[in-house]
Amino acid sequence: MEKTPMWTANRIPPSGKAQSLAMMEPSAIEKVRRFHASFPEYAQTPLVSLDNLAGELNVGGIYLKDESPRFGLNSFKGLGASYALAAFIAKTVGMPVEELDYAAMTSPEIRERLGDFTFIATTDGNHGRGVAWAAEKIGQKAIIYMPKGCPPVKLDNIKRLGAEGYITELNYDDTIRFTAELAAKTPKGVIVQDQAWEGYTDIPGWIMQGYGVVALEACKQLSERGIKPTHLLVQAGVGAFAGASTGVVANFYGKDHPTTIVVESEAADCHYRSAIRGDGEIVNVGGDMNTIMAGLACGEPNPITWEILRDKASFFACIKDPHAARAMRILGAPVKGDGRVVSGESGASAMGCLLEMITGGSLKGLREAAGIGPDSRILLVSTEGDTDPGNYRRIVWEGAYPSI
Ligand SMILES: Cc1ncc(COP(=O)(O)O)c(C=O)c1O
């Protein structure tokens, strides 16, 4: 589908369903945050204020949450996997999840009561690394599958955490179907996926609550500085992260919540196409979805988080690979006085969208429609660091994917 323009306003009638949004109430997510805070590796990630870039772009403020230090995993994804495994364990052994902190979760008693599970997941790299990390902590087996074309370095990072790992010949969504079948055939096999489908909603729901911690921390960090954001730009693959973030932010600020723009790779634009369709039904995308934004190369929106996005997002935008690459370079070599952020291809995508809205051609209309100007205070997340270090260097050092 040829896209002109590369964005659309959301004109979908309200769903009349509030269940997914209710899961992202800040009080519920604060409990999840407390669970994460019991991990020895937990620390709130930085909210970097890019004041000088904001000055150059003539906007009021740009606040970028840098998820690269999260749990030492180089992306936010461990938040979802760890909470999902905790909630799964709590349900399995019949205890309230609030009582299952890091010490309890990793105790020999719980290990004994659980027996031998096998946690199976599909990943572009980051989610699987989170699952492998969380499974290793609790002494359980993890098997991780990746879509075709994933760089071996991401597989190595997963295997280093004790998991079995494989790169398939399938795309992301087909790999999920393959792993779901495998989990069903594996004794005590459990699929741990941020995608949901009929009959499979508990684990993806817990994962999105885990992801919600990013936005909750950001809202609190902004409040502490006396700042209320006017805009949220958030990247989407299956949309679990975007839906979780949008839900937390919408609940935190209430009726007067920031204008939310969902950002996708144009190669995997299932949310954009669903918004264009306009009746609330999901539109899936198939094929290889070739993009450097590997974390966003998903063609089927998560139906739980889609409920939040269709009700609370105002715009859906698509960017091209060079837009993300440019944002990686600008974040890596910032305007003098701003902090440097090492941001990977999917990590920098929301910033790529903002830059294209202000300095490029394809999203200029979106800038006007979304009312971005000198009074705007814009919240974004760099969702990963240099998770593919070879490609990071090709882009940032060698200038691959030059600006268009
Ligand atoms: C770095 C990064 N950012 C964003 C996303 C998108 O998250 P979701 O698939 O929940 O939309 C991913 C997903 O893998 C990711 O790895």
mmCIF file of C-alpha atoms in Angstrom, residues 28-319:
data_model
loop_
_atom_site.group_PDB
_atom_site.id
_atom_site.type_symbol
_atom_site.label_atom_id
_atom_site.label_comp_id
_atom_site.label_asym_id
_atom_site.label_seq_id
_atom_site.Cartn_x
_atom_site.Cartn_y
_atom_site.Cartn_z
ATOM 1 C CA ALA A 28 -1.462 -1.267 39.721
ATOM 2 C CA ILE A 29 1.768 -0.476 37.879
ATOM 3 C CA GLU A 30 3.346 0.899 41.063
ATOM 4 C CA LYS A 31 2.947 -2.603 42.550
ATOM 5 C CA VAL A 32 4.745 -4.012 39.511
ATOM 6 C CA ARG A 33 7.477 -1.412 39.938
ATOM 7 C CA ARG A 34 7.906 -2.480 43.558
ATOM 8 C CA PHE A 35 8.381 -6.050 42.348
ATOM 9 C CA HIS A 36 11.083 -4.893 39.929
ATOM 10 C CA ALA A 37 12.673 -2.805 42.671
ATOM 11 C CA SER A 38 13.322 -6.021 44.639
ATOM 12 C CA PHE A 39 15.826 -7.104 41.939
ATOM 13 C CA PRO A 40 19.478 -6.363 42.771
ATOM 14 C CA GLU A 41 19.905 -4.893 39.252
ATOM 15 C CA TYR A 42 16.934 -2.503 39.517
ATOM 16 C CA ALA A 43 17.512 1.214 39.121
ATOM 17 C CA GLN A 44 15.216 3.834 37.669
ATOM 18 C CA THR A 45 16.471 4.624 34.161
ATOM 19 C CA PRO A 46 17.475 8.217 33.309
ATOM 20 C CA LEU A 47 15.101 10.760 31.805
ATOM 21 C CA VAL A 48 17.433 12.853 29.655
ATOM 22 C CA SER A 49 16.378 16.439 29.080
ATOM 23 C CA LEU A 50 17.548 17.447 25.588
ATOM 24 C CA ASP A 51 17.203 21.198 26.189
ATOM 25 C CA ASN A 52 19.582 22.343 23.482
ATOM 26 C CA LEU A 53 18.065 20.098 20.824
ATOM 27 C CA ALA A 54 14.641 21.412 21.887
ATOM 28 C CA GLY A 55 15.985 24.943 21.377
ATOM 29 C CA GLU A 56 17.243 24.091 17.886
ATOM 30 C CA LEU A 57 13.933 22.461 16.949
ATOM 31 C CA ASN A 58 11.965 25.333 18.481
ATOM 32 C CA VAL A 59 9.914 23.196 20.856
ATOM 33 C CA GLY A 60 9.435 23.704 24.599
ATOM 34 C CA GLY A 61 11.187 20.555 25.784
ATOM 35 C CA ILE A 62 12.298 17.066 24.742
ATOM 36 C CA TYR A 63 12.481 14.408 27.450
ATOM 37 C CA LEU A 64 13.992 11.090 26.435
ATOM 38 C CA LYS A 65 13.817 8.095 28.752
ATOM 39 C CA ASP A 66 16.942 6.024 28.147
ATOM 40 C CA GLU A 67 16.147 2.323 28.610
ATOM 41 C CA SER A 68 19.609 1.051 27.670
ATOM 42 C CA PRO A 69 20.786 0.586 31.281
ATOM 43 C CA ARG A 70 17.682 -1.404 32.294
ATOM 44 C CA PHE A 71 18.759 -4.484 34.284
ATOM 45 C CA GLY A 72 22.014 -4.535 32.282
ATOM 46 C CA LEU A 73 20.054 -5.919 29.292
ATOM 47 C CA ASN A 74 20.328 -2.940 26.895
ATOM 48 C CA SER A 75 16.529 -2.595 26.482
ATOM 49 C CA PHE A 76 13.316 -2.257 28.496
ATOM 50 C CA LYS A 77 12.142 -5.755 27.665
ATOM 51 C CA GLY A 78 13.303 -7.520 30.851
ATOM 52 C CA LEU A 79 10.580 -5.600 32.699
ATOM 53 C CA GLY A 80 7.887 -7.592 30.919
ATOM 54 C CA ALA A 81 9.491 -11.045 31.006
ATOM 55 C CA SER A 82 10.422 -10.866 34.691
ATOM 56 C CA TYR A 83 6.981 -9.745 35.842
ATOM 57 C CA ALA A 84 5.218 -12.283 33.620
ATOM 58 C CA LEU A 85 7.283 -15.133 35.052
ATOM 59 C CA ALA A 86 6.627 -13.887 38.595
ATOM 60 C CA ALA A 87 2.872 -13.670 38.016
ATOM 61 C CA PHE A 88 2.901 -17.088 36.338
ATOM 62 C CA ILE A 89 4.779 -18.605 39.291
ATOM 63 C CA ALA A 90 2.439 -16.942 41.795
ATOM 64 C CA LYS A 91 -0.577 -18.356 39.975
ATOM 65 C CA THR A 92 1.007 -21.807 39.673
ATOM 66 C CA VAL A 93 1.926 -22.115 43.350
ATOM 67 C CA GLY A 94 -1.237 -20.328 44.513
ATOM 68 C CA MET A 95 0.180 -17.267 46.219
ATOM 69 C CA PRO A 96 -0.573 -13.552 45.740
ATOM 70 C CA VAL A 97 1.852 -12.010 43.254
ATOM 71 C CA GLU A 98 2.458 -9.140 45.710
ATOM 72 C CA GLU A 99 4.201 -11.646 48.000
ATOM 73 C CA LEU A 100 6.534 -12.879 45.298
ATOM 74 C CA ASP A 101 9.529 -10.581 45.356
ATOM 75 C CA TYR A 102 12.965 -11.364 43.905
ATOM 76 C CA ALA A 103 14.100 -13.323 46.973
ATOM 77 C CA ALA A 104 10.956 -15.490 47.023
ATOM 78 C CA MET A 105 10.914 -15.983 43.262
ATOM 79 C CA THR A 106 14.498 -17.243 43.180
ATOM 80 C CA SER A 107 14.272 -19.339 46.370
ATOM 81 C CA PRO A 108 14.935 -23.115 46.364
ATOM 82 C CA GLU A 109 11.472 -23.650 47.942
ATOM 83 C CA ILE A 110 9.688 -22.101 44.960
ATOM 84 C CA ARG A 111 11.967 -23.975 42.541
ATOM 85 C CA GLU A 112 11.057 -27.227 44.286
ATOM 86 C CA ARG A 113 7.317 -26.486 44.199
ATOM 87 C CA LEU A 114 7.396 -25.558 40.519
ATOM 88 C CA GLY A 115 9.281 -28.539 39.114
ATOM 89 C CA ASP A 116 10.825 -28.267 35.651
ATOM 90 C CA PHE A 117 9.151 -25.784 33.323
ATOM 91 C CA THR A 118 10.329 -24.819 29.837
ATOM 92 C CA PHE A 119 9.657 -21.203 28.904
ATOM 93 C CA ILE A 120 9.508 -20.691 25.138
ATOM 94 C CA ALA A 121 9.458 -17.368 23.305
ATOM 95 C CA THR A 122 9.790 -15.672 19.933
ATOM 96 C CA THR A 123 11.917 -12.550 19.816
ATOM 97 C CA ASP A 124 13.738 -10.083 17.610
ATOM 98 C CA GLY A 125 16.366 -10.233 20.363
ATOM 99 C CA ASN A 126 15.298 -8.045 23.245
ATOM 100 C CA HIS A 127 12.256 -9.884 24.601
ATOM 101 C CA GLY A 128 14.005 -13.254 24.330
ATOM 102 C CA ARG A 129 17.001 -11.897 26.178
ATOM 103 C CA GLY A 130 14.618 -10.798 28.944
ATOM 104 C CA VAL A 131 12.954 -14.227 29.069
ATOM 105 C CA ALA A 132 16.334 -16.001 29.127
ATOM 106 C CA TRP A 133 17.539 -13.689 31.900
ATOM 107 C CA ALA A 134 14.429 -14.158 34.037
ATOM 108 C CA ALA A 135 14.366 -17.947 33.488
ATOM 109 C CA GLU A 136 18.030 -18.238 34.442
ATOM 110 C CA LYS A 137 17.319 -16.348 37.674
ATOM 111 C CA ILE A 138 14.716 -18.916 38.700
ATOM 112 C CA GLY A 139 16.708 -21.919 37.490
ATOM 113 C CA GLN A 140 14.284 -22.868 34.694
ATOM 114 C CA LYS A 141 14.887 -23.760 31.047
ATOM 115 C CA ALA A 142 14.277 -21.238 28.255
ATOM 116 C CA ILE A 143 14.122 -21.901 24.503
ATOM 117 C CA ILE A 144 14.143 -18.825 22.293
ATOM 118 C CA TYR A 145 13.393 -18.579 18.566
ATOM 119 C CA MET A 146 14.185 -15.627 16.323
ATOM 120 C CA PRO A 147 12.785 -14.663 12.915
ATOM 121 C CA LYS A 148 14.980 -15.026 9.840
ATOM 122 C CA GLY A 149 17.653 -12.414 9.328
ATOM 123 C CA CYS A 150 18.321 -11.748 13.019
ATOM 124 C CA PRO A 151 21.993 -10.980 13.665
ATOM 125 C CA PRO A 152 23.945 -13.807 15.401
ATOM 126 C CA VAL A 153 25.158 -11.348 18.064
ATOM 127 C CA LYS A 154 21.615 -11.152 19.454
ATOM 128 C CA LEU A 155 21.376 -14.945 19.531
ATOM 129 C CA ASP A 156 24.734 -15.119 21.348
ATOM 130 C CA ASN A 157 23.517 -12.678 24.007
ATOM 131 C CA ILE A 158 20.535 -14.948 24.634
ATOM 132 C CA LYS A 159 22.573 -18.160 24.740
ATOM 133 C CA ARG A 160 25.020 -16.541 27.153
ATOM 134 C CA LEU A 161 22.138 -16.458 29.645
ATOM 135 C CA GLY A 162 21.858 -20.241 29.524
ATOM 136 C CA ALA A 163 18.947 -20.470 27.067
ATOM 137 C CA GLU A 164 18.717 -22.575 23.943
ATOM 138 C CA GLY A 165 18.366 -20.268 20.946
ATOM 139 C CA TYR A 166 17.658 -20.618 17.221
ATOM 140 C CA ILE A 167 17.166 -18.392 14.177
ATOM 141 C CA THR A 168 14.271 -19.604 12.010
ATOM 142 C CA GLU A 169 13.417 -19.140 8.340
ATOM 143 C CA LEU A 170 10.082 -17.535 9.287
ATOM 144 C CA ASN A 171 8.964 -13.944 9.877
ATOM 145 C CA TYR A 172 8.151 -12.709 13.389
ATOM 146 C CA ASP A 173 4.442 -13.513 13.470
ATOM 147 C CA ASP A 174 4.897 -16.974 11.914
ATOM 148 C CA THR A 175 7.684 -17.705 14.396
ATOM 149 C CA ILE A 176 5.213 -16.943 17.201
ATOM 150 C CA ARG A 177 2.760 -19.476 15.753
ATOM 151 C CA PHE A 178 5.581 -22.017 15.546
ATOM 152 C CA THR A 179 6.656 -21.453 19.176
ATOM 153 C CA ALA A 180 3.044 -21.583 20.414
ATOM 154 C CA GLU A 181 2.689 -25.031 18.812
ATOM 155 C CA LEU A 182 6.025 -26.133 20.238
ATOM 156 C CA ALA A 183 5.040 -24.997 23.745
ATOM 157 C CA ALA A 184 1.768 -26.917 23.489
ATOM 158 C CA LYS A 185 3.717 -30.100 22.626
ATOM 159 C CA THR A 186 6.400 -29.622 25.311
ATOM 160 C CA PRO A 187 5.774 -31.119 28.772
ATOM 161 C CA LYS A 188 5.327 -28.162 31.148
ATOM 162 C CA GLY A 189 6.056 -25.874 28.182
ATOM 163 C CA VAL A 190 4.866 -22.292 28.502
ATOM 164 C CA ILE A 191 4.907 -19.689 25.757
ATOM 165 C CA VAL A 192 5.960 -16.272 27.057
ATOM 166 C CA GLN A 193 4.874 -13.756 24.442
ATOM 167 C CA ASP A 194 3.934 -10.077 24.337
ATOM 168 C CA GLN A 195 1.446 -10.973 21.613
ATOM 169 C CA ALA A 196 -2.048 -12.112 22.682
ATOM 170 C CA TRP A 197 -4.673 -14.292 20.977
ATOM 171 C CA GLU A 198 -7.889 -16.037 21.908
ATOM 172 C CA GLY A 199 -7.310 -18.046 25.069
ATOM 173 C CA TYR A 200 -3.853 -16.502 25.592
ATOM 174 C CA THR A 201 -4.146 -13.235 27.471
ATOM 175 C CA ASP A 202 -2.742 -13.698 31.008
ATOM 176 C CA ILE A 203 0.967 -13.697 30.143
ATOM 177 C CA PRO A 204 0.777 -10.880 27.545
ATOM 178 C CA GLY A 205 -1.276 -8.869 30.055
ATOM 179 C CA TRP A 206 1.410 -9.290 32.713
ATOM 180 C CA ILE A 207 4.113 -8.416 30.179
ATOM 181 C CA MET A 208 2.374 -5.169 29.273
ATOM 182 C CA GLN A 209 2.013 -4.327 32.971
ATOM 183 C CA GLY A 210 5.756 -4.906 33.288
ATOM 184 C CA TYR A 211 6.376 -2.548 30.344
ATOM 185 C CA GLY A 212 4.126 0.030 32.023
ATOM 186 C CA VAL A 213 6.874 0.695 34.553
ATOM 187 C CA VAL A 214 8.814 2.690 31.932
ATOM 188 C CA ALA A 215 6.004 5.235 31.530
ATOM 189 C CA LEU A 216 5.221 5.317 35.239
ATOM 190 C CA GLU A 217 8.831 6.153 36.079
ATOM 191 C CA ALA A 218 8.835 8.812 33.339
ATOM 192 C CA CYS A 219 5.599 10.436 34.570
ATOM 193 C CA LYS A 220 7.016 10.605 38.096
ATOM 194 C CA GLN A 221 10.384 11.939 36.911
ATOM 195 C CA LEU A 222 8.599 14.683 34.960
ATOM 196 C CA SER A 223 6.343 15.530 37.931
ATOM 197 C CA GLU A 224 9.376 15.838 40.200
ATOM 198 C CA ARG A 225 10.712 18.468 37.770
ATOM 199 C CA GLY A 226 7.329 20.213 37.635
ATOM 200 C CA ILE A 227 6.826 19.297 33.970
ATOM 201 C CA LYS A 228 3.615 18.094 32.373
ATOM 202 C CA PRO A 229 4.130 16.621 28.903
ATOM 203 C CA THR A 230 1.937 17.791 26.021
ATOM 204 C CA HIS A 231 2.946 15.001 23.610
ATOM 205 C CA LEU A 232 3.984 11.365 23.819
ATOM 206 C CA LEU A 233 5.669 9.716 20.827
ATOM 207 C CA VAL A 234 5.856 5.968 21.237
ATOM 208 C CA GLN A 235 7.146 3.212 18.940
ATOM 209 C CA ALA A 236 5.156 0.058 18.193
ATOM 210 C CA GLY A 237 5.928 -3.441 17.003
ATOM 211 C CA VAL A 238 3.036 -5.597 18.230
ATOM 212 C CA GLY A 239 2.100 -2.521 20.284
ATOM 213 C CA ALA A 240 2.429 -3.995 23.784
ATOM 214 C CA PHE A 241 4.915 -1.292 24.758
ATOM 215 C CA ALA A 242 3.013 1.520 23.021
ATOM 216 C CA GLY A 243 -0.295 0.404 24.518
ATOM 217 C CA ALA A 244 1.188 0.025 27.985
ATOM 218 C CA SER A 245 2.870 3.443 27.823
ATOM 219 C CA THR A 246 -0.187 5.157 26.374
ATOM 220 C CA GLY A 247 -2.396 3.532 29.012
ATOM 221 C CA VAL A 248 -0.218 4.568 31.944
ATOM 222 C CA VAL A 249 0.173 8.126 30.634
ATOM 223 C CA ALA A 250 -3.567 8.463 29.874
ATOM 224 C CA ASN A 251 -4.460 7.246 33.359
ATOM 225 C CA PHE A 252 -1.763 9.321 35.083
ATOM 226 C CA TYR A 253 -2.852 12.630 33.509
ATOM 227 C CA GLY A 254 -6.563 11.863 33.091
ATOM 228 C CA LYS A 255 -8.761 13.873 30.746
ATOM 229 C CA ASP A 256 -6.002 16.316 29.913
ATOM 230 C CA HIS A 257 -3.503 13.639 28.874
ATOM 231 C CA PRO A 258 -0.757 14.262 26.284
ATOM 232 C CA THR A 259 -1.469 13.883 22.579
ATOM 233 C CA THR A 260 -0.118 10.459 21.694
ATOM 234 C CA ILE A 261 1.514 9.567 18.376
ATOM 235 C CA VAL A 262 2.217 5.882 17.650
ATOM 236 C CA VAL A 263 5.321 5.375 15.505
ATOM 237 C CA GLU A 264 5.928 2.346 13.278
ATOM 238 C CA SER A 265 8.351 1.278 10.608
ATOM 239 C CA GLU A 266 6.670 1.703 7.234
ATOM 240 C CA ALA A 267 7.646 -1.926 6.557
ATOM 241 C CA ALA A 268 5.468 -3.159 9.444
ATOM 242 C CA ASP A 269 2.652 -0.642 9.600
ATOM 243 C CA CYS A 270 -0.182 -2.753 11.006
ATOM 244 C CA HIS A 271 -1.376 -0.142 13.519
ATOM 245 C CA TYR A 272 -1.315 2.592 10.876
ATOM 246 C CA ARG A 273 -3.308 0.396 8.493
ATOM 247 C CA SER A 274 -5.757 -0.493 11.253
ATOM 248 C CA ALA A 275 -6.248 3.229 11.923
ATOM 249 C CA ILE A 276 -6.772 3.899 8.208
ATOM 250 C CA ARG A 277 -9.394 1.128 8.124
ATOM 251 C CA GLY A 278 -11.111 3.151 10.831
ATOM 252 C CA ASP A 279 -13.736 0.825 12.288
ATOM 253 C CA GLY A 280 -11.653 -0.578 15.138
ATOM 254 C CA GLU A 281 -10.889 -3.898 13.410
ATOM 255 C CA ILE A 282 -7.235 -4.904 13.247
ATOM 256 C CA VAL A 283 -5.403 -5.061 9.902
ATOM 257 C CA ASN A 284 -2.478 -7.496 9.787
ATOM 258 C CA VAL A 285 0.604 -7.211 7.563
ATOM 259 C CA GLY A 286 2.575 -10.225 6.307
ATOM 260 C CA GLY A 287 5.805 -10.906 4.444
ATOM 261 C CA ASP A 288 9.400 -10.242 5.430
ATOM 262 C CA MET A 289 8.936 -6.721 6.858
ATOM 263 C CA ASN A 290 12.501 -5.689 6.026
ATOM 264 C CA THR A 291 13.622 -2.861 8.274
ATOM 265 C CA ILE A 292 16.601 -1.990 10.451
ATOM 266 C CA MET A 293 14.050 -1.372 13.238
ATOM 267 C CA ALA A 294 14.030 -5.078 14.140
ATOM 268 C CA GLY A 295 11.959 -4.600 17.302
ATOM 269 C CA LEU A 296 9.205 -2.995 15.265
ATOM 270 C CA ALA A 297 9.130 -5.657 12.530
ATOM 271 C CA CYS A 298 5.835 -7.168 13.681
ATOM 272 C CA GLY A 299 2.803 -7.304 11.410
ATOM 273 C CA GLU A 300 -0.006 -8.182 13.821
ATOM 274 C CA PRO A 301 -1.162 -5.790 16.555
ATOM 275 C CA ASN A 302 -1.633 -7.167 20.060
ATOM 276 C CA PRO A 303 -5.437 -7.134 20.521
ATOM 277 C CA ILE A 304 -5.238 -6.182 24.233
ATOM 278 C CA THR A 305 -3.078 -3.132 23.711
ATOM 279 C CA TRP A 306 -4.867 -2.245 20.454
ATOM 280 C CA GLU A 307 -7.912 -1.489 22.625
ATOM 281 C CA ILE A 308 -5.908 1.179 24.439
ATOM 282 C CA LEU A 309 -4.301 2.606 21.313
ATOM 283 C CA ARG A 310 -7.533 2.836 19.311
ATOM 284 C CA ASP A 311 -9.126 4.742 22.210
ATOM 285 C CA LYS A 312 -6.255 6.912 23.423
ATOM 286 C CA ALA A 313 -3.768 7.497 20.581
ATOM 287 C CA SER A 314 -4.463 10.545 18.429
ATOM 288 C CA PHE A 315 -2.174 9.797 15.466
ATOM 289 C CA PHE A 316 -0.407 6.875 13.802
ATOM 290 C CA ALA A 317 2.784 7.587 11.857
ATOM 291 C CA CYS A 318 5.275 5.611 9.779
ATOM 292 C CA ILE A 319 8.960 6.277 9.357
#
